[in-house]
Amino acid sequence: MPFKQQALLRQKLFVLGSLAIGSLLYLVARVGSLDRLQPICPIESRVASHLPEQFPLRTLQYKRGILHELRKGNATKEQIRLHNLVQQLPRAIIIGVRKGGTRALLEMLNLHPAVVKASQEIHFFDNDQNYARGMDWYREKMPFSFPHQITIEKSPAYFITEEVPERIFKMNSSIKLLIIVREPTTRAISDYTQVLEGKERKNKTYHKFEKLAIDSNTCEVNTKYKAVRTSIYTKHLERWLKYFPVEQFHIVDGDRLISDPLPELQLVERFLSLPPRISQYNLYFNATRGFYCLRFNIVFNKCLAGSKGRIHPEVDPAVVAKLRRFFHPFNQKFYQITGRTFNWL
Ligand code: A3P
C-alpha cells in the first residue's frame, strides 16, 4: 500500500479510536450522574413526610428544569399552576455564623434534589423595616418549589441579633436551625478581612486587626470589637436556647466543610431527615481556587465567588495566642451545650 494511503488509514483509525474512547468516557460519567439521581426514598420524619415514595428520574430532571426557568423569570403562570409550584416558608434556616461558611453550606445543600435555596440573604428577622412588612412579604421572597421540597434560607446576622430568636419562634416553633462555626480566632480574622476589603475598595484606610482586637489601655482582648464578640458562640447560642431546645439546632464544622465537605453534608441531610443524595460526585476539589466546587450534573458545575476564600492578612502570633486563650472557656461551654467538640486550641 502506498505510503500516503497508509497515513490516511492511520488517521481514520485514530479518529475512530478517539470517538470510541470519548463515548465510553461519556457513558461512565453518565452512569455516575444517573446513580445520583435515583428516585427519592420515603422519609419518615415530620420535615418531609409527604415526599412521594417514588420520584421518577425523568420527572425530577424535568422539574429541576422548570425551577431553573422560573428563577430566570421565564416560567409562565400556567406552568406554575400546572406543576403545583409554591413559595414555601423555610423549614430550615442557616442562622450563622458570619464567615463560618454559610454560603458554601447553602449552595452545597442545594445540590440535594429535595432542597431549594433562597439565593439572597433576606434579612427578614433582623431588620425591623423588613419584619414590619409581614410574613406575606417574607414568603414572596422565597423561591418557587414543589410541595415535597424544603426551602432553606441563610442570613448570618440572625445569630447575633437580639430580637431574632423570638421572631423565628413566632413563625415556626419547630423550625430546624443550622449554625456553621469555624475556629473562633480564624473566623474573627476572616470577618476583619471582609471589612478591610470593603474599606480598601472605597479607598479608605483601616486599623490593623491587632489594634482592633486588643484594647490598648488594658492590653486585654477588646470585647467591644464586633468580630471578637461574634466569635463568642456560646453567648449568642444561650439567647436562642431560651426559645428553642438544643435538639432543634445542628452545628456544622465550617473548617471541615472546607477540607472535606461530604461528611458534614451527610450529617445535615440526616438532621433534616432527607434521604442521602449528595455524593462525592457532586463535589470536586479545584486546585486553582483551593476549595471544593460543586458539580450538579455532567454539564453544570460551579465554584463559589472569589469573595469566598480571601487571603487573610498576617496577624501577630502573640495576638492570635491571646485570642485563642480568651475564647477557650467559651468554646468549652459551647462544646458542652451542643455536644459537638472541636479541636480548637
Ligand atoms: P475566608 O474568606 O475567610 O476563607 P461565609 O459564606 O459565611 O461568608 O463564609 C466564607 C468562608 O467560607 C470563606 O472564608 C471560606 O473559607 C469558606 N468556605 C467554605 N467552603 C468553601 C468553598 N467550597 N469555597 C469557598 N469558600 C468556602
Short mmCIF file of C-alpha atoms and ligand atoms in Angstrom, two decimals:
data_model
loop_
_atom_site.label_atom_id
_atom_site.label_comp_id
_atom_site.label_asym_id
_atom_site.label_seq_id
_atom_site.Cartn_x
_atom_site.Cartn_y
_atom_site.Cartn_z
CA MET A 1 0.00 0.00 0.00
CA PRO A 2 1.40 3.42 -0.93
CA PHE A 3 2.68 5.48 1.98
CA LYS A 4 0.03 8.25 1.52
CA GLN A 5 -2.84 5.72 1.78
CA GLN A 6 -1.26 4.13 4.86
CA ALA A 7 -1.10 7.52 6.56
CA LEU A 8 -4.75 8.22 5.65
CA LEU A 9 -5.81 4.85 7.10
CA ARG A 10 -3.85 5.51 10.30
CA GLN A 11 -5.54 8.91 10.61
CA LYS A 12 -9.01 7.36 10.18
CA LEU A 13 -8.24 4.68 12.75
CA PHE A 14 -7.08 7.35 15.18
CA VAL A 15 -10.31 9.36 14.76
CA LEU A 16 -12.47 6.24 15.20
CA GLY A 17 -10.48 5.22 18.29
CA SER A 18 -10.86 8.69 19.86
CA LEU A 19 -14.60 8.60 19.20
CA ALA A 20 -14.92 5.19 20.84
CA ILE A 21 -12.92 6.27 23.93
CA GLY A 22 -14.89 9.55 24.15
CA SER A 23 -18.22 7.69 24.05
CA LEU A 24 -17.00 5.24 26.67
CA LEU A 25 -15.96 8.10 29.00
CA TYR A 26 -19.29 9.83 28.45
CA LEU A 27 -21.18 6.65 29.36
CA VAL A 28 -19.13 6.17 32.52
CA ALA A 29 -19.77 9.78 33.62
CA ARG A 30 -23.45 9.48 32.72
CA VAL A 31 -23.87 6.35 34.83
CA GLY A 32 -22.32 8.32 37.71
CA SER A 33 -24.83 11.13 37.30
CA LEU A 34 -27.78 8.74 36.91
CA ASP A 35 -26.76 6.95 40.03
CA ARG A 36 -27.00 10.23 41.93
CA LEU A 37 -30.47 10.93 40.62
CA GLN A 38 -32.05 7.77 41.97
CA PRO A 39 -35.70 8.17 42.93
CA ILE A 40 -36.17 9.79 46.33
CA CYS A 41 -36.86 7.33 49.14
CA PRO A 42 -39.78 7.72 51.51
CA ILE A 43 -38.92 9.85 54.53
CA GLU A 44 -40.17 9.13 57.98
CA SER A 45 -39.81 12.49 59.61
CA ARG A 46 -42.13 15.42 60.11
CA VAL A 47 -39.98 17.57 57.84
CA ALA A 48 -40.56 15.63 54.64
CA SER A 49 -43.17 13.04 55.49
CA HIS A 50 -45.17 13.85 52.36
CA LEU A 51 -42.37 13.04 49.92
CA PRO A 52 -43.66 10.61 47.30
CA GLU A 53 -42.45 7.02 47.62
CA GLN A 54 -41.06 7.01 44.12
CA PHE A 55 -39.86 10.05 42.27
CA PRO A 56 -39.15 9.10 38.68
CA LEU A 57 -35.77 10.20 37.43
CA ARG A 58 -37.08 11.86 34.30
CA THR A 59 -39.66 13.87 36.23
CA LEU A 60 -37.03 15.03 38.66
CA GLN A 61 -34.74 16.29 35.90
CA TYR A 62 -37.66 17.91 34.11
CA LYS A 63 -38.92 19.56 37.26
CA ARG A 64 -35.46 20.92 38.06
CA GLY A 65 -35.56 22.43 34.56
CA ILE A 66 -38.83 24.19 35.31
CA LEU A 67 -37.43 25.62 38.55
CA HIS A 68 -34.44 26.89 36.64
CA GLU A 69 -36.70 28.63 34.11
CA LEU A 70 -38.65 30.12 37.00
CA ARG A 71 -35.53 31.54 38.55
CA LYS A 72 -34.74 33.16 35.23
CA GLY A 73 -38.29 34.55 35.17
CA ASN A 74 -39.22 32.51 32.08
CA ALA A 75 -41.90 30.22 33.51
CA THR A 76 -45.50 31.21 32.93
CA LYS A 77 -48.32 31.41 35.48
CA GLU A 78 -49.83 28.44 33.69
CA GLN A 79 -46.69 26.37 34.30
CA ILE A 80 -46.69 27.39 37.96
CA ARG A 81 -50.30 26.23 38.31
CA LEU A 82 -49.80 23.09 36.24
CA HIS A 83 -46.83 21.90 38.26
CA ASN A 84 -48.33 22.87 41.57
CA LEU A 85 -45.41 25.18 42.37
CA VAL A 86 -45.49 27.05 45.65
CA GLN A 87 -43.49 29.60 47.60
CA GLN A 88 -42.96 27.97 50.96
CA LEU A 89 -41.68 29.43 54.18
CA PRO A 90 -38.31 27.91 55.11
CA ARG A 91 -38.33 24.71 57.11
CA ALA A 92 -34.69 25.20 57.97
CA ILE A 93 -32.60 28.36 58.34
CA ILE A 94 -28.84 28.79 58.37
CA ILE A 95 -28.78 31.41 61.12
CA GLY A 96 -25.00 31.94 61.14
CA VAL A 97 -22.25 32.39 61.83
CA ARG A 98 -20.99 35.14 59.53
CA LYS A 99 -17.79 33.96 57.78
CA GLY A 100 -18.38 30.45 59.06
CA GLY A 101 -19.01 29.15 55.53
CA THR A 102 -22.73 29.95 55.36
CA ARG A 103 -22.77 30.46 51.57
CA ALA A 104 -20.85 27.24 50.89
CA LEU A 105 -23.22 25.32 53.15
CA LEU A 106 -26.34 26.71 51.46
CA GLU A 107 -25.02 26.08 47.94
CA MET A 108 -23.89 22.57 48.81
CA LEU A 109 -27.24 21.68 50.40
CA ASN A 110 -28.91 22.95 47.26
CA LEU A 111 -27.28 20.01 45.44
CA HIS A 112 -29.92 17.87 47.12
CA PRO A 113 -32.93 17.38 44.84
CA ALA A 114 -35.36 17.93 47.73
CA VAL A 115 -33.78 21.25 48.77
CA VAL A 116 -34.47 24.68 47.30
CA LYS A 117 -32.46 27.69 48.43
CA ALA A 118 -33.40 31.33 48.79
CA SER A 119 -30.46 32.74 46.85
CA GLN A 120 -30.30 36.14 48.54
CA GLU A 121 -29.88 36.86 52.24
CA ILE A 122 -33.37 38.05 53.09
CA HIS A 123 -32.70 39.74 56.45
CA PHE A 124 -36.33 39.46 57.41
CA PHE A 125 -35.98 38.74 61.12
CA ASP A 126 -33.00 41.00 61.89
CA ASN A 127 -34.19 44.09 60.03
CA ASP A 128 -37.09 45.93 61.71
CA GLN A 129 -38.23 47.51 58.46
CA ASN A 130 -38.38 44.17 56.66
CA TYR A 131 -40.00 42.47 59.63
CA ALA A 132 -42.73 45.12 59.68
CA ARG A 133 -43.59 44.14 56.08
CA GLY A 134 -45.05 40.92 57.43
CA MET A 135 -44.99 37.22 56.70
CA ASP A 136 -46.52 37.52 53.22
CA TRP A 137 -43.62 39.71 52.16
CA TYR A 138 -41.21 37.10 53.53
CA ARG A 139 -42.98 34.26 51.72
CA GLU A 140 -42.86 36.19 48.46
CA LYS A 141 -39.09 36.36 48.79
CA MET A 142 -38.94 32.57 48.77
CA PRO A 143 -38.17 30.65 45.56
CA PHE A 144 -40.80 28.52 43.84
CA SER A 145 -40.61 24.87 44.77
CA PHE A 146 -42.55 21.65 44.53
CA PRO A 147 -44.59 20.84 47.60
CA HIS A 148 -42.36 17.88 48.52
CA GLN A 149 -39.24 20.07 48.61
CA ILE A 150 -37.96 22.06 51.55
CA THR A 151 -36.86 25.67 51.33
CA ILE A 152 -33.76 26.88 53.13
CA GLU A 153 -32.62 30.45 53.62
CA LYS A 154 -29.49 31.88 55.18
CA SER A 155 -28.95 35.23 56.88
CA PRO A 156 -25.91 35.05 59.16
CA ALA A 157 -26.88 38.22 61.03
CA TYR A 158 -29.75 36.27 62.62
CA PHE A 159 -27.36 34.51 65.00
CA ILE A 160 -26.19 37.67 66.75
CA THR A 161 -29.32 39.83 66.60
CA GLU A 162 -31.21 40.09 69.87
CA GLU A 163 -34.81 40.02 68.55
CA VAL A 164 -34.42 37.21 66.05
CA PRO A 165 -34.97 34.03 68.14
CA GLU A 166 -38.36 35.22 69.39
CA ARG A 167 -39.44 36.30 65.90
CA ILE A 168 -38.49 32.98 64.30
CA PHE A 169 -40.17 31.10 67.14
CA LYS A 170 -43.39 33.00 66.45
CA MET A 171 -43.24 31.95 62.80
CA ASN A 172 -42.49 28.28 63.41
CA SER A 173 -41.54 26.90 66.81
CA SER A 174 -40.37 23.59 65.31
CA ILE A 175 -38.13 25.02 62.60
CA LYS A 176 -34.69 23.42 62.16
CA LEU A 177 -31.74 25.72 62.78
CA LEU A 178 -28.29 25.31 61.30
CA ILE A 179 -25.21 27.03 62.70
CA ILE A 180 -21.87 26.72 60.92
CA VAL A 181 -18.85 27.62 63.02
CA ARG A 182 -15.11 27.91 62.46
CA GLU A 183 -12.24 28.17 64.89
CA PRO A 184 -13.20 31.50 66.55
CA THR A 185 -9.93 33.40 66.00
CA THR A 186 -9.77 32.42 62.32
CA ARG A 187 -13.41 33.43 61.93
CA ALA A 188 -12.70 36.83 63.55
CA ILE A 189 -9.76 37.41 61.18
CA SER A 190 -11.94 36.40 58.22
CA ASP A 191 -14.58 38.87 59.41
CA TYR A 192 -11.92 41.61 59.66
CA THR A 193 -10.62 40.72 56.17
CA GLN A 194 -14.06 41.20 54.66
CA VAL A 195 -14.48 44.66 56.25
CA LEU A 196 -10.91 45.61 55.30
CA GLU A 197 -11.58 44.71 51.67
CA GLY A 198 -14.69 46.90 51.69
CA LYS A 199 -12.71 49.85 53.08
CA GLU A 200 -9.91 49.38 50.54
CA ARG A 201 -12.43 49.30 47.72
CA LYS A 202 -13.61 52.74 48.86
CA ASN A 203 -10.02 53.94 49.16
CA LYS A 204 -10.39 54.25 52.92
CA THR A 205 -7.75 53.37 55.47
CA TYR A 206 -8.47 50.94 58.28
CA HIS A 207 -6.81 49.90 61.52
CA LYS A 208 -4.75 46.76 61.77
CA PHE A 209 -6.52 43.73 63.20
CA GLU A 210 -4.22 43.74 66.25
CA LYS A 211 -5.25 47.30 67.13
CA LEU A 212 -8.96 46.47 66.95
CA ALA A 213 -8.81 43.13 68.73
CA ILE A 214 -6.66 44.26 71.66
CA ASP A 215 -7.59 47.13 73.95
CA SER A 216 -4.50 49.36 74.01
CA ASN A 217 -5.28 50.63 77.54
CA THR A 218 -5.67 47.29 79.25
CA CYS A 219 -3.77 45.09 76.78
CA GLU A 220 -6.67 42.66 77.09
CA VAL A 221 -8.92 41.33 74.35
CA ASN A 222 -11.32 44.03 73.21
CA THR A 223 -14.77 42.52 73.65
CA LYS A 224 -16.36 45.65 72.22
CA TYR A 225 -14.95 44.74 68.80
CA LYS A 226 -17.74 43.08 66.86
CA ALA A 227 -15.55 40.50 65.14
CA VAL A 228 -14.47 39.28 68.59
CA ARG A 229 -17.99 39.33 70.06
CA THR A 230 -19.44 37.33 67.15
CA SER A 231 -16.92 34.55 67.81
CA ILE A 232 -18.14 34.06 71.41
CA TYR A 233 -20.57 31.47 70.07
CA THR A 234 -21.90 30.30 73.40
CA LYS A 235 -23.12 33.77 74.42
CA HIS A 236 -25.32 34.02 71.33
CA LEU A 237 -26.47 30.43 71.47
CA GLU A 238 -27.65 30.87 75.05
CA ARG A 239 -30.11 33.53 73.88
CA TRP A 240 -31.51 31.13 71.27
CA LEU A 241 -31.87 28.39 73.85
CA LYS A 242 -34.44 30.49 75.69
CA TYR A 243 -36.78 29.75 72.76
CA PHE A 244 -35.65 26.52 71.11
CA PRO A 245 -34.49 23.20 72.58
CA VAL A 246 -30.93 22.21 71.73
CA GLU A 247 -32.19 19.31 69.54
CA GLN A 248 -33.54 21.83 67.06
CA PHE A 249 -30.01 23.06 66.29
CA HIS A 250 -27.38 21.37 64.22
CA ILE A 251 -23.81 22.58 64.41
CA VAL A 252 -21.78 22.32 61.21
CA ASP A 253 -17.99 22.23 61.36
CA GLY A 254 -17.03 25.03 58.96
CA ASP A 255 -13.35 24.06 58.99
CA ARG A 256 -14.22 20.53 57.88
CA LEU A 257 -16.66 21.85 55.29
CA ILE A 258 -13.60 23.45 53.68
CA SER A 259 -11.28 20.44 53.86
CA ASP A 260 -13.72 17.52 53.47
CA PRO A 261 -17.31 18.71 52.89
CA LEU A 262 -19.15 15.46 52.20
CA PRO A 263 -19.30 14.04 55.77
CA GLU A 264 -20.57 17.39 57.05
CA LEU A 265 -23.27 17.49 54.39
CA GLN A 266 -24.31 13.94 55.19
CA LEU A 267 -24.79 14.92 58.83
CA VAL A 268 -27.03 17.80 57.72
CA GLU A 269 -29.04 15.50 55.44
CA ARG A 270 -29.66 13.27 58.44
CA PHE A 271 -30.59 16.23 60.66
CA LEU A 272 -33.09 17.43 58.06
CA SER A 273 -34.42 13.87 57.65
CA LEU A 274 -33.59 13.92 53.96
CA PRO A 275 -32.58 10.78 52.10
CA PRO A 276 -28.82 10.79 51.40
CA ARG A 277 -28.48 12.17 47.89
CA ILE A 278 -25.37 14.37 47.93
CA SER A 279 -22.36 12.28 46.94
CA GLN A 280 -18.68 12.69 46.21
CA TYR A 281 -19.66 13.01 42.55
CA ASN A 282 -21.20 16.42 43.41
CA LEU A 283 -18.02 17.81 44.96
CA TYR A 284 -14.64 18.16 43.35
CA PHE A 285 -11.52 19.89 44.56
CA ASN A 286 -10.46 22.80 42.37
CA ALA A 287 -6.73 23.32 42.86
CA THR A 288 -6.79 26.81 41.33
CA ARG A 289 -9.47 28.00 43.77
CA GLY A 290 -8.04 25.92 46.61
CA PHE A 291 -11.60 24.88 47.55
CA TYR A 292 -14.18 22.27 46.76
CA CYS A 293 -16.54 23.25 43.96
CA LEU A 294 -19.98 21.91 43.06
CA ARG A 295 -20.96 19.52 40.30
CA PHE A 296 -24.71 19.41 39.66
CA ASN A 297 -24.52 17.15 36.62
CA ILE A 298 -22.33 16.29 33.68
CA VAL A 299 -22.62 19.77 32.16
CA PHE A 300 -23.19 22.12 35.08
CA ASN A 301 -20.66 22.83 37.78
CA LYS A 302 -19.62 25.92 39.70
CA CYS A 303 -17.24 27.29 42.29
CA LEU A 304 -18.14 29.93 44.87
CA ALA A 305 -17.40 33.58 44.06
CA GLY A 306 -13.91 34.95 44.62
CA SER A 307 -15.13 36.85 47.71
CA LYS A 308 -15.28 33.46 49.43
CA GLY A 309 -11.83 32.31 50.36
CA ARG A 310 -9.91 35.55 50.71
CA ILE A 311 -6.28 35.61 51.73
CA HIS A 312 -6.11 36.74 55.36
CA PRO A 313 -3.56 39.34 56.48
CA GLU A 314 -0.72 38.16 58.69
CA VAL A 315 -1.59 38.66 62.35
CA ASP A 316 0.93 38.92 65.19
CA PRO A 317 1.19 35.37 66.64
CA ALA A 318 1.09 36.79 70.18
CA VAL A 319 -2.29 38.35 69.43
CA VAL A 320 -3.55 35.11 67.91
CA ALA A 321 -2.42 33.22 71.02
CA LYS A 322 -4.08 35.77 73.30
CA LEU A 323 -7.35 35.49 71.40
CA ARG A 324 -7.23 31.69 71.46
CA ARG A 325 -6.72 31.76 75.23
CA PHE A 326 -9.60 34.22 75.55
CA PHE A 327 -12.02 32.07 73.52
CA HIS A 328 -11.02 28.82 75.22
CA PRO A 329 -13.52 28.85 78.16
CA PHE A 330 -16.37 29.97 75.89
CA ASN A 331 -15.51 27.18 73.47
CA GLN A 332 -15.61 24.61 76.28
CA LYS A 333 -19.08 25.78 77.21
CA PHE A 334 -20.15 25.67 73.57
CA TYR A 335 -18.96 22.04 73.26
CA GLN A 336 -20.79 21.18 76.45
CA ILE A 337 -24.10 22.70 75.33
CA THR A 338 -24.08 21.45 71.76
CA GLY A 339 -22.47 18.05 72.34
CA ARG A 340 -20.09 18.74 69.46
CA THR A 341 -16.40 19.06 70.27
CA PHE A 342 -13.85 20.74 68.04
CA ASN A 343 -10.08 20.73 68.12
CA TRP A 344 -9.85 24.46 68.69
CA LEU A 345 -6.84 25.19 70.82
P1 A3P B 1 -12.50 33.07 54.05
O1 A3P B 1 -12.82 34.10 53.04
O2 A3P B 1 -12.03 33.61 55.34
O3 A3P B 1 -11.58 31.99 53.55
P2 A3P B 1 -19.47 32.99 54.59
O4 A3P B 1 -20.09 32.40 53.37
O5 A3P B 1 -20.22 32.64 55.83
O6 A3P B 1 -19.19 34.44 54.42
O7 A3P B 1 -18.09 32.26 54.78
C1 A3P B 1 -16.99 32.50 53.93
C2 A3P B 1 -15.99 31.39 54.15
O8 A3P B 1 -16.47 30.18 53.56
C3 A3P B 1 -14.66 31.64 53.47
O9 A3P B 1 -13.87 32.30 54.42
C4 A3P B 1 -14.18 30.25 53.10
O10 A3P B 1 -13.04 29.84 53.81
C5 A3P B 1 -15.34 29.35 53.48
N1 A3P B 1 -15.63 28.27 52.53
C6 A3P B 1 -16.03 27.04 52.91
N2 A3P B 1 -16.18 26.25 51.85
C7 A3P B 1 -15.87 26.99 50.76
C8 A3P B 1 -15.83 26.71 49.37
N3 A3P B 1 -16.14 25.49 48.92
N4 A3P B 1 -15.46 27.69 48.53
C9 A3P B 1 -15.13 28.91 49.00
N5 A3P B 1 -15.15 29.25 50.32
C10 A3P B 1 -15.51 28.29 51.20
#
